mmCIF file of C-alpha atoms and ligand atoms in Angstrom:
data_model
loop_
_atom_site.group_PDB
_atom_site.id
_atom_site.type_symbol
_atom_site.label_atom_id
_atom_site.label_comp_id
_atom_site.label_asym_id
_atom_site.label_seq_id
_atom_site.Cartn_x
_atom_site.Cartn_y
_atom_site.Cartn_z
ATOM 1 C CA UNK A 994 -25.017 -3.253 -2.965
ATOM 2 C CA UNK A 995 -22.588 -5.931 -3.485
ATOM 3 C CA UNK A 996 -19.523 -7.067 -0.816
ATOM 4 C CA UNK A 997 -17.141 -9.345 -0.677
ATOM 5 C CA UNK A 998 -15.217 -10.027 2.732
ATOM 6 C CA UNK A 999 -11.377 -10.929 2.577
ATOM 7 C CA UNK A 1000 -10.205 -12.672 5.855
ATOM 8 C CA UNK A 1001 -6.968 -13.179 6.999
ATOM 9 C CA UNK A 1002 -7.862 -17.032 7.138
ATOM 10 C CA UNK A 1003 -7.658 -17.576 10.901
ATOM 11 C CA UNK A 1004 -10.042 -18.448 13.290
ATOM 12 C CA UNK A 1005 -11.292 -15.754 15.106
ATOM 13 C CA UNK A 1006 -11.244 -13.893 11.561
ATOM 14 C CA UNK A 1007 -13.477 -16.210 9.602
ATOM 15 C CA UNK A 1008 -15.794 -16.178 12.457
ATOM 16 C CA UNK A 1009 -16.639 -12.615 11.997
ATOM 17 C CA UNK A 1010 -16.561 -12.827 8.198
ATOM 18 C CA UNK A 1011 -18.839 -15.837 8.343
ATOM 19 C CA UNK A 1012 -21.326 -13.402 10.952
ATOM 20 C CA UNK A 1013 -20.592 -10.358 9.118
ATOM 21 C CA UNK A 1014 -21.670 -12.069 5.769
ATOM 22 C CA UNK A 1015 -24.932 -13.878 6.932
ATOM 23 C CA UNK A 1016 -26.188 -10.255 8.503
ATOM 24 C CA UNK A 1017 -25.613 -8.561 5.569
ATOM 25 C CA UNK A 1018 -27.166 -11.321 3.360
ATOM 26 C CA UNK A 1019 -30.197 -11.265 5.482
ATOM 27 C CA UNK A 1020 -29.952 -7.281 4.907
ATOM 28 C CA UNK A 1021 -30.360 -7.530 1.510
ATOM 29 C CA UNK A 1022 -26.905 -7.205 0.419
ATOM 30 C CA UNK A 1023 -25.786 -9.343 -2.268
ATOM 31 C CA UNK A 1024 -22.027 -11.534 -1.593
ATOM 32 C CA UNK A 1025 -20.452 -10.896 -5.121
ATOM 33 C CA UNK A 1026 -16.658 -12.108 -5.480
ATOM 34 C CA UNK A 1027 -16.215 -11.101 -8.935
ATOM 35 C CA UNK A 1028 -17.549 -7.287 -9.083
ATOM 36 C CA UNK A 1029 -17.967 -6.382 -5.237
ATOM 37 C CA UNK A 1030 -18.893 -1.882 -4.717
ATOM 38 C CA UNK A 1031 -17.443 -3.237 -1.354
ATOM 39 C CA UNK A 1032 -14.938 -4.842 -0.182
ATOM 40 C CA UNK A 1033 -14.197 -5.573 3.649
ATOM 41 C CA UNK A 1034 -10.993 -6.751 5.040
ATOM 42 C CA UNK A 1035 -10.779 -8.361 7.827
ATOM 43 C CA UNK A 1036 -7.389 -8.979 9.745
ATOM 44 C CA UNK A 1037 -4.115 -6.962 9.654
ATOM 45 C CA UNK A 1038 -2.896 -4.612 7.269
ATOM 46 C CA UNK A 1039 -1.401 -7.373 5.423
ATOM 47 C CA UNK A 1040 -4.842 -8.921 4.857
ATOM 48 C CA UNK A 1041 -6.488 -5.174 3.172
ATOM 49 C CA UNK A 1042 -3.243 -4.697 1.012
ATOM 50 C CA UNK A 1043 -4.253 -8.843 -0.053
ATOM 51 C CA UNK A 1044 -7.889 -7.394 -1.216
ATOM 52 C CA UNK A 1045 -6.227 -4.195 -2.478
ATOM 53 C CA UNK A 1046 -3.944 -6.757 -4.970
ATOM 54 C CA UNK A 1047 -6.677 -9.311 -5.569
ATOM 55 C CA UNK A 1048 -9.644 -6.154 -6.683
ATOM 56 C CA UNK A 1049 -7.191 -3.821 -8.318
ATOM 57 C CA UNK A 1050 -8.284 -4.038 -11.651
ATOM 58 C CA UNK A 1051 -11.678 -2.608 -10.142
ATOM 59 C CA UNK A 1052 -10.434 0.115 -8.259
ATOM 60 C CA UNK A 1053 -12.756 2.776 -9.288
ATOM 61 C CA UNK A 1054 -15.747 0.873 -8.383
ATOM 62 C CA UNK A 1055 -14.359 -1.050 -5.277
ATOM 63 C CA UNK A 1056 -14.128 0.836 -1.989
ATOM 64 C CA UNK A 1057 -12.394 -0.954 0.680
ATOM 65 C CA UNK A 1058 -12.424 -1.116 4.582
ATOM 66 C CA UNK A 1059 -10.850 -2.925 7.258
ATOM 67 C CA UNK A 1060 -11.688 -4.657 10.333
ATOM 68 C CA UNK A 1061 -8.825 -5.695 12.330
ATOM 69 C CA UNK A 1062 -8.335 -8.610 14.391
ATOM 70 C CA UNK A 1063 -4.555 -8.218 14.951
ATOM 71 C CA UNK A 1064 -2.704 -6.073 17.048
ATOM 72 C CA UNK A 1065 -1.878 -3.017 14.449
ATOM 73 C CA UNK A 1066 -4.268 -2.017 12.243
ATOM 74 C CA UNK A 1067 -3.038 0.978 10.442
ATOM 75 C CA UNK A 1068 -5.492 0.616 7.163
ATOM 76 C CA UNK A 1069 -8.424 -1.430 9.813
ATOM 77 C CA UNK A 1070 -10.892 0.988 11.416
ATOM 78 C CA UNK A 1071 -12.590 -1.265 13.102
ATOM 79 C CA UNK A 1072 -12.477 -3.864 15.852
ATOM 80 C CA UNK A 1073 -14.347 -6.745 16.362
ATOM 81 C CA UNK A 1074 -16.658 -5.677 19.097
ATOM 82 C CA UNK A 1075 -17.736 -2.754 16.674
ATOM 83 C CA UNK A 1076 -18.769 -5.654 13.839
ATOM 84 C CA UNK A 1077 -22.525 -5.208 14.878
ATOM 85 C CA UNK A 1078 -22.426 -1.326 14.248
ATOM 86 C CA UNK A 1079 -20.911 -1.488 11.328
ATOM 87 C CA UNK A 1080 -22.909 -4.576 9.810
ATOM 88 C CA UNK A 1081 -25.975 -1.515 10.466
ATOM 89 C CA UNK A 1082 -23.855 0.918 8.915
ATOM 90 C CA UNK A 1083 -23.023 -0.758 5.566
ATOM 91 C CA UNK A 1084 -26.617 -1.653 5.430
ATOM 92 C CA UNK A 1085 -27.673 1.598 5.559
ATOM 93 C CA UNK A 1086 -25.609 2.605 3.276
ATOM 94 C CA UNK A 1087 -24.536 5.249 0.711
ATOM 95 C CA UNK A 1088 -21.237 5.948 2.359
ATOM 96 C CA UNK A 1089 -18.679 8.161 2.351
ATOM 97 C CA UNK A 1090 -15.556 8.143 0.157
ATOM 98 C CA UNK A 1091 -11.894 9.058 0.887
ATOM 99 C CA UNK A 1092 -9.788 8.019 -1.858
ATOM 100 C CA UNK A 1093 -5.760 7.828 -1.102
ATOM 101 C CA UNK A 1094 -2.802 8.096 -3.780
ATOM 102 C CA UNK A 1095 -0.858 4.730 -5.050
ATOM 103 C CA UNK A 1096 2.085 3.968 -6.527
ATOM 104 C CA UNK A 1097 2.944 3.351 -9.976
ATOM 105 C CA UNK A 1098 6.050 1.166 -10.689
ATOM 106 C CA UNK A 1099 6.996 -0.328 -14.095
ATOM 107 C CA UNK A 1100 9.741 -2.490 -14.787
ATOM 108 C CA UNK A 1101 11.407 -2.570 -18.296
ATOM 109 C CA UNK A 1102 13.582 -5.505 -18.996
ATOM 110 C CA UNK A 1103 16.911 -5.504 -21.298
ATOM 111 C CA UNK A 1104 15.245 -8.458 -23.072
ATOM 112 C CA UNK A 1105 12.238 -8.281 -25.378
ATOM 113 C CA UNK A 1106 11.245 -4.588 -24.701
ATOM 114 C CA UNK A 1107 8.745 -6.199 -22.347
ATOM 115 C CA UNK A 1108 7.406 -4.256 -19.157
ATOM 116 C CA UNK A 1109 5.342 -4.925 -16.381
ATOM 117 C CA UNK A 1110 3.335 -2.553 -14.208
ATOM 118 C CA UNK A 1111 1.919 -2.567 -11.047
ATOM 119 C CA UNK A 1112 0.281 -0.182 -8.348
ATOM 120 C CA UNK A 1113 1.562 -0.287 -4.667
ATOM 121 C CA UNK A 1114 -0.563 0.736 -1.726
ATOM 122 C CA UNK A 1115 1.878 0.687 0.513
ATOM 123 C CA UNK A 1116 5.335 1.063 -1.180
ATOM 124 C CA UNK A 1117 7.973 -0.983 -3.602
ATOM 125 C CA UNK A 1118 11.244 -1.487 -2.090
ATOM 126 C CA UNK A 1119 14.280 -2.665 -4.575
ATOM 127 C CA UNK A 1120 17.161 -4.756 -3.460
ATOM 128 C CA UNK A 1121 19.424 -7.805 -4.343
ATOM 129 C CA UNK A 1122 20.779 -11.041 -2.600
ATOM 130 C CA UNK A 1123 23.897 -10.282 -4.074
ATOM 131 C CA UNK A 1124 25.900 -7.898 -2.870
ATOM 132 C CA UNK A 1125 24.482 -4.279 -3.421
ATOM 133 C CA UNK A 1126 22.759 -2.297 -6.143
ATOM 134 C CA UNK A 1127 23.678 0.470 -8.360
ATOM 135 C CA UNK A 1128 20.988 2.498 -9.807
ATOM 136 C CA UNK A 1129 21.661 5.986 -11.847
ATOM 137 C CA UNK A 1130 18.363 7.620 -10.130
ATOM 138 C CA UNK A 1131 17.208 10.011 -12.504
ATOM 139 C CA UNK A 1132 14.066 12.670 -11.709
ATOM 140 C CA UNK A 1133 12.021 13.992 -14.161
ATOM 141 C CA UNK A 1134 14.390 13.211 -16.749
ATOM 142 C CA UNK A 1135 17.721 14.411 -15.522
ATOM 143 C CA UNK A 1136 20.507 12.495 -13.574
ATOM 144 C CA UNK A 1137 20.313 12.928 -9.849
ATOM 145 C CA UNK A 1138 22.710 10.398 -8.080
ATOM 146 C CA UNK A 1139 24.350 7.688 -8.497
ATOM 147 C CA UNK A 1140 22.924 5.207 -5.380
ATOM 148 C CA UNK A 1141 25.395 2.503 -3.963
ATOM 149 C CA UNK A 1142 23.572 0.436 -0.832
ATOM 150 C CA UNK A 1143 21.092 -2.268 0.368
ATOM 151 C CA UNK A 1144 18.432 -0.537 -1.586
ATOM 152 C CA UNK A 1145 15.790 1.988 -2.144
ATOM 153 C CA UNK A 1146 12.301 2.060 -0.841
ATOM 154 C CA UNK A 1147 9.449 4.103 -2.883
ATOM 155 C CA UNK A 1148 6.208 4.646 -0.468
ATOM 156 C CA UNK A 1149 2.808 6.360 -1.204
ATOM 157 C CA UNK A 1150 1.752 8.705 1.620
ATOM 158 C CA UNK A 1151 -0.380 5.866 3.278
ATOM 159 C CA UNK A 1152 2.260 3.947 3.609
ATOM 160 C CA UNK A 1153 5.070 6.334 5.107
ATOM 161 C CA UNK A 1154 3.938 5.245 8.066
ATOM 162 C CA UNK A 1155 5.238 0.992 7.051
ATOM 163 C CA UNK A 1156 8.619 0.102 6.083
ATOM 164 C CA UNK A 1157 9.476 4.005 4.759
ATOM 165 C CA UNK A 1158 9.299 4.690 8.807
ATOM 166 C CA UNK A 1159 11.214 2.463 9.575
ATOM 167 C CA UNK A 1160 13.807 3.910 7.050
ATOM 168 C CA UNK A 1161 13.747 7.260 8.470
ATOM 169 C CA UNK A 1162 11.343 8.375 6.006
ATOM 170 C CA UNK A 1163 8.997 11.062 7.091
ATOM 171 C CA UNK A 1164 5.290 10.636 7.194
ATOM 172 C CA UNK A 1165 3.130 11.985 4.626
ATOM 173 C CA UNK A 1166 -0.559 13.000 4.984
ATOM 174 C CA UNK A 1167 -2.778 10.981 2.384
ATOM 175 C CA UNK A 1168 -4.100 14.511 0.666
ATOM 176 C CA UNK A 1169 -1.121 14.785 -0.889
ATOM 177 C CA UNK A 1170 -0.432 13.534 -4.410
ATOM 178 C CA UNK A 1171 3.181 12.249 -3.846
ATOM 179 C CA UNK A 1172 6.022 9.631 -3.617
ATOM 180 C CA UNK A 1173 8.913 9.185 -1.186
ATOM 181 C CA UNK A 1174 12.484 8.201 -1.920
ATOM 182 C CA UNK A 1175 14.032 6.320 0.791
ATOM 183 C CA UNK A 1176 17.552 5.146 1.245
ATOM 184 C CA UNK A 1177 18.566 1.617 2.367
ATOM 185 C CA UNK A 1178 21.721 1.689 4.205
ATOM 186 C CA UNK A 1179 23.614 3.835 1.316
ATOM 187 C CA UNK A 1180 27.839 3.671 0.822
ATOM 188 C CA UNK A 1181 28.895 7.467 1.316
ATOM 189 C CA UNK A 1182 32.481 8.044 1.341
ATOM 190 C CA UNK A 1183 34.975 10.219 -0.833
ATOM 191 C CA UNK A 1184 34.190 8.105 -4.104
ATOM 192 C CA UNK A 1185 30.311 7.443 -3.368
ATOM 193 C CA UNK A 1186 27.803 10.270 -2.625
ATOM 194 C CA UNK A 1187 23.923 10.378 -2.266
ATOM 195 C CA UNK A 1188 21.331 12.281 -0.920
ATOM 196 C CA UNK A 1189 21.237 10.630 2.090
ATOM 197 C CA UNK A 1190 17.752 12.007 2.804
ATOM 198 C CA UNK A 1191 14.355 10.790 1.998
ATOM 199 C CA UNK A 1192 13.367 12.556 -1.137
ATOM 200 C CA UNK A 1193 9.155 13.593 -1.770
ATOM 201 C CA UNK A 1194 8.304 13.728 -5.430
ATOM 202 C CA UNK A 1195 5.174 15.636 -5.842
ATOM 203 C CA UNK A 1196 2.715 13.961 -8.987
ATOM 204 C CA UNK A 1197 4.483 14.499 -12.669
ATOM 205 C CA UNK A 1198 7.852 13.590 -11.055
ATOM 206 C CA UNK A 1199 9.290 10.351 -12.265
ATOM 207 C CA UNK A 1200 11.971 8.684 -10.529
ATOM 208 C CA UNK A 1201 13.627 6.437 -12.984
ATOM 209 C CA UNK A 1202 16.328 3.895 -11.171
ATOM 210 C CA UNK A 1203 18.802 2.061 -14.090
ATOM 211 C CA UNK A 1204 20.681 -0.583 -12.941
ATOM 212 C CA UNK A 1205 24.556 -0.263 -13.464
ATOM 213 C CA UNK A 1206 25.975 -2.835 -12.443
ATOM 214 C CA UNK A 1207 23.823 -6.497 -14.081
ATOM 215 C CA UNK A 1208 22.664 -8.077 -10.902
ATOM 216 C CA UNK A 1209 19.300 -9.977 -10.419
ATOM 217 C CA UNK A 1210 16.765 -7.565 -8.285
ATOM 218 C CA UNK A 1211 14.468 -8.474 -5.284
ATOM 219 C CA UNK A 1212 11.035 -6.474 -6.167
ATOM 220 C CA UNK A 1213 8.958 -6.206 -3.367
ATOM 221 C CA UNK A 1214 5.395 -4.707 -4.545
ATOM 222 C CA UNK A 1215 3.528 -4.203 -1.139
ATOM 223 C CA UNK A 1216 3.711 -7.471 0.930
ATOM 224 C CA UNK A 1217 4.702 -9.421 -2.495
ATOM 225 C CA UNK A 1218 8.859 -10.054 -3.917
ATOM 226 C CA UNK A 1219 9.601 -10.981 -7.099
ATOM 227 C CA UNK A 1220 13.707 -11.725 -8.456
ATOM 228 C CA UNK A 1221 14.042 -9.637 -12.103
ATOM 229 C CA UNK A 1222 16.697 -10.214 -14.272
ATOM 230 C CA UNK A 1223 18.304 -8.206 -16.907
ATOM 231 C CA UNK A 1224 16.468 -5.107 -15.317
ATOM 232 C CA UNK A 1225 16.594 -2.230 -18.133
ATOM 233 C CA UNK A 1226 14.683 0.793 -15.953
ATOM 234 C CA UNK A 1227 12.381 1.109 -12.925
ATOM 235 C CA UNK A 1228 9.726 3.616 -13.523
ATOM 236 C CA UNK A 1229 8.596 5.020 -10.303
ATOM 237 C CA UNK A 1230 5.625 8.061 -10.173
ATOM 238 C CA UNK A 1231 2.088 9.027 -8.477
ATOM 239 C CA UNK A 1232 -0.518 6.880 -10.260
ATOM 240 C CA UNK A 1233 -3.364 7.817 -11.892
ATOM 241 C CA UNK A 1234 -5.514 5.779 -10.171
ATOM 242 C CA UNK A 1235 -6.426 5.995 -6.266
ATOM 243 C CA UNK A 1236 -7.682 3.614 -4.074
ATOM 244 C CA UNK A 1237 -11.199 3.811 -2.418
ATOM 245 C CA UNK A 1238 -11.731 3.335 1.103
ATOM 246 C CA UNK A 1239 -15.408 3.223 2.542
ATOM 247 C CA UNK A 1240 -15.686 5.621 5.610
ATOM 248 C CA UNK A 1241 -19.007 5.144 7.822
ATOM 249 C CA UNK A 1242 -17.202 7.320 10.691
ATOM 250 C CA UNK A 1243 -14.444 10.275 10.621
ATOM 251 C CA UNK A 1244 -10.863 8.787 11.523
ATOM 252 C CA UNK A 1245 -8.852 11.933 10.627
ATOM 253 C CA UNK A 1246 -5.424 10.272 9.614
ATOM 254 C CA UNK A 1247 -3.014 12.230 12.330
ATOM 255 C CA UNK A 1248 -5.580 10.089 15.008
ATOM 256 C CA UNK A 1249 -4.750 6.899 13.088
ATOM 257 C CA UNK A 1250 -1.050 7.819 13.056
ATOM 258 C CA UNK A 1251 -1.127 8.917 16.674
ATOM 259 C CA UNK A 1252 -3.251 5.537 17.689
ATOM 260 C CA UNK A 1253 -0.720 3.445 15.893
ATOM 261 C CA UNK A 1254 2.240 4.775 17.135
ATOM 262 C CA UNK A 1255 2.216 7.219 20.140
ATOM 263 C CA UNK A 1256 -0.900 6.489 22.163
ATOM 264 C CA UNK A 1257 0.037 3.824 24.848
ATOM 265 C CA UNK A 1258 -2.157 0.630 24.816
ATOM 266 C CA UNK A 1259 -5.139 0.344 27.376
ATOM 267 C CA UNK A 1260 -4.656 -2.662 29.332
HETATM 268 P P1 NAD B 2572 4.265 -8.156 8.018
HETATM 269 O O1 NAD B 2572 3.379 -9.227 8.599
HETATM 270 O O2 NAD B 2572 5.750 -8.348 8.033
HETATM 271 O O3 NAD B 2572 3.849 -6.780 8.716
HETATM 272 C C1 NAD B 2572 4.630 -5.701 8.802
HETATM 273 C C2 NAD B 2572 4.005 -4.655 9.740
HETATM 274 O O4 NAD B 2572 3.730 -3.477 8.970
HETATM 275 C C3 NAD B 2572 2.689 -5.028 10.419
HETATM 276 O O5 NAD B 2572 2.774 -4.672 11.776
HETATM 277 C C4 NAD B 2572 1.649 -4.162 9.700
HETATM 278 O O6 NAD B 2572 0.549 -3.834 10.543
HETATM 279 C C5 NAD B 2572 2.479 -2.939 9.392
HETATM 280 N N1 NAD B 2572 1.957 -2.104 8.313
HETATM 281 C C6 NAD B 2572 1.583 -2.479 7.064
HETATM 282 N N2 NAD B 2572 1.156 -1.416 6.367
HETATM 283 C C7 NAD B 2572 1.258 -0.347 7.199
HETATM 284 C C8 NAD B 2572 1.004 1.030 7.055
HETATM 285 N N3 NAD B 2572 0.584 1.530 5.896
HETATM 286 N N4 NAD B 2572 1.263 1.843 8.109
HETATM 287 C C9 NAD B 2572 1.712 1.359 9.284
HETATM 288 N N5 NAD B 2572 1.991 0.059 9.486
HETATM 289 C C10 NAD B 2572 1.775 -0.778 8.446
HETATM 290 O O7 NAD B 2572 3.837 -7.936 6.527
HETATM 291 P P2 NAD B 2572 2.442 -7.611 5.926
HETATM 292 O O8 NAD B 2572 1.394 -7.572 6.996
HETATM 293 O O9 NAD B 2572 2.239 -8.502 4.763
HETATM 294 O O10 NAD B 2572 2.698 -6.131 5.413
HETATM 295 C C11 NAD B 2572 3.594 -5.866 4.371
HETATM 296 C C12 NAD B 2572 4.222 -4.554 4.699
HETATM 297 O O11 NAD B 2572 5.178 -4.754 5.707
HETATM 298 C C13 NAD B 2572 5.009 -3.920 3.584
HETATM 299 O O12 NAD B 2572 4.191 -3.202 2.715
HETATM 300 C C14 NAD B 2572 5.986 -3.060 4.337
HETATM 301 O O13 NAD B 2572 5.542 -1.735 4.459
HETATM 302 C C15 NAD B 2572 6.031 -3.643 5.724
HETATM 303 N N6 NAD B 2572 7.404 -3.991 6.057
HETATM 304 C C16 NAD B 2572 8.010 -3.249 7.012
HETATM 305 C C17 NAD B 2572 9.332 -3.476 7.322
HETATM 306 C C18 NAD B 2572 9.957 -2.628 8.385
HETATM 307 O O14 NAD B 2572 9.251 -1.815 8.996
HETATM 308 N N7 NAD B 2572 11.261 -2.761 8.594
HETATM 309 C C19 NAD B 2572 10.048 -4.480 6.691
HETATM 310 C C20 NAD B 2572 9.406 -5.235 5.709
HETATM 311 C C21 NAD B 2572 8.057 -4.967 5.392
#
């Protein structure tokens, strides 16, 4: 089998990649950057959805899994003291597969006809330095609202439990093939009107946001912003393709959503 190992670049986290990769050599395993079956993350979430970006043109022959050497690790299984057992583990391999739904987004500009596409792990979120943004939100076709805020937030199930939280979103158990609409601080009054709660699009159900008003857009695709201008449409829907995660032990994801958020911390 070949692995690659993604560190967050810190200390104490190239010290277990460096142990982690010279076991596994002297296991047999082969380090392979370009076309790893495994890749292992190892830091905070921010460091997996860095592998997820950098191997996603591989995802149906990349698994993924995450050691964390921060303080939340939502996406990390596995804590440095465990690095041993699970060096053993992925040498013993074949292991198990639990594949979670993504996010498709793609972003048609005025200009050109041009478009660019991307997959989110954990969500896109849509806003502007300059005042605030005006999308038409259509669903599958037909015209929904008309938003007026600080902008929208689309999550995938795995990550209604990052910034979609934090919005009020609900969370959303991975087996589920869906997408979640959440408002950013929207204008309701007598002239403006949303929603005004999160909205879950099952797969099949497109959520197409057009810009009304021509304003340069802040695109944030995971842990990554980008400023668009003349903005024509953004395509928002389940994606066809899922990621991969490696699982050498059962972490049912209520557990991980209880361990992250409700169980105190042992001292
Ligand atoms: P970061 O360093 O700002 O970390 C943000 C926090 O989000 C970290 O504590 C991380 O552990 C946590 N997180 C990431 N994915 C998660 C998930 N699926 N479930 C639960 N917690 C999760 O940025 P980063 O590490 O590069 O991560 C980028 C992510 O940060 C974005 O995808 C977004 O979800 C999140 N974010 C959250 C807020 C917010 O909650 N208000 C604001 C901006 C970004």
């Amino acid at each position: 089998m070949k692995f690659k190992i993604v560190s967050k670049g810190d200390e104490r986290s190239n010290r277990i990649k460096a142990t982690m990769k010279q076991y596994l050599i002297e296991f047999d395993l082969e380090y392979d950057r370009k076309e790893p079956d495994l890749v292992i993350s190892v830091g905070g979430d921010g460091t997996l959805l860095e592998a997820f970006h950098r191997y996603v043109h591989r995802l149906d022959s990349t698994a993924f899994i995450g050691v964390h050497t921060g303080h939340l690790g939502f996406y990390a299984d596995w804590v440095p003291d465990e690095v041993e057992k699970l060096i053993i583990e992925i040498a013993k391999t074949p292991f198990q597969v639990v594949e979670y739904p993504l996010l498709e987004v793609t972003i048609r500009s005025k200009t050109g006809g041009t478009e660019d596409r991307f997959l989110a792990l954990n969500e896109a979120t849509i806003k502007t330095a300059d005042g605030s943004v005006v999308f038409d939100v259509e669903i599958k076709g037909e015209h929904f609202e008309t938003f007026r805020g600080d902008g929208l937030c689309i999550s995938t199930p795995s990550g209604s439990t990052a910034y979609n939280k934090a919005l009020g979103g609900g969370i959303i158990h991975p087996s589920l093939d869906a997408i979640q609409l959440t408002e950013m601080a929207s204008i309701n009054n007598r002239v403006f009107r949303t929603i005004g709660s999160p909205l879950i699009l099952p797969k099949h159900h497109t959520a197409l946001l057009k810009p009304m008003v021509d304003r340069s857009f802040l695109i944030a695709i995971d842990h990554f912003t980008t400023n668009y201008v003349n903005v024509k449409s953004i395509q928002c829907r389940v994606a066809e393709e899922r990621i991969r995660f490696a699982r050498f032990r059962p972490f049912p994801f209520w557990n991980r959503v209880r361990d992250s958020f409700v169980a105190e911390e042992d001292d």
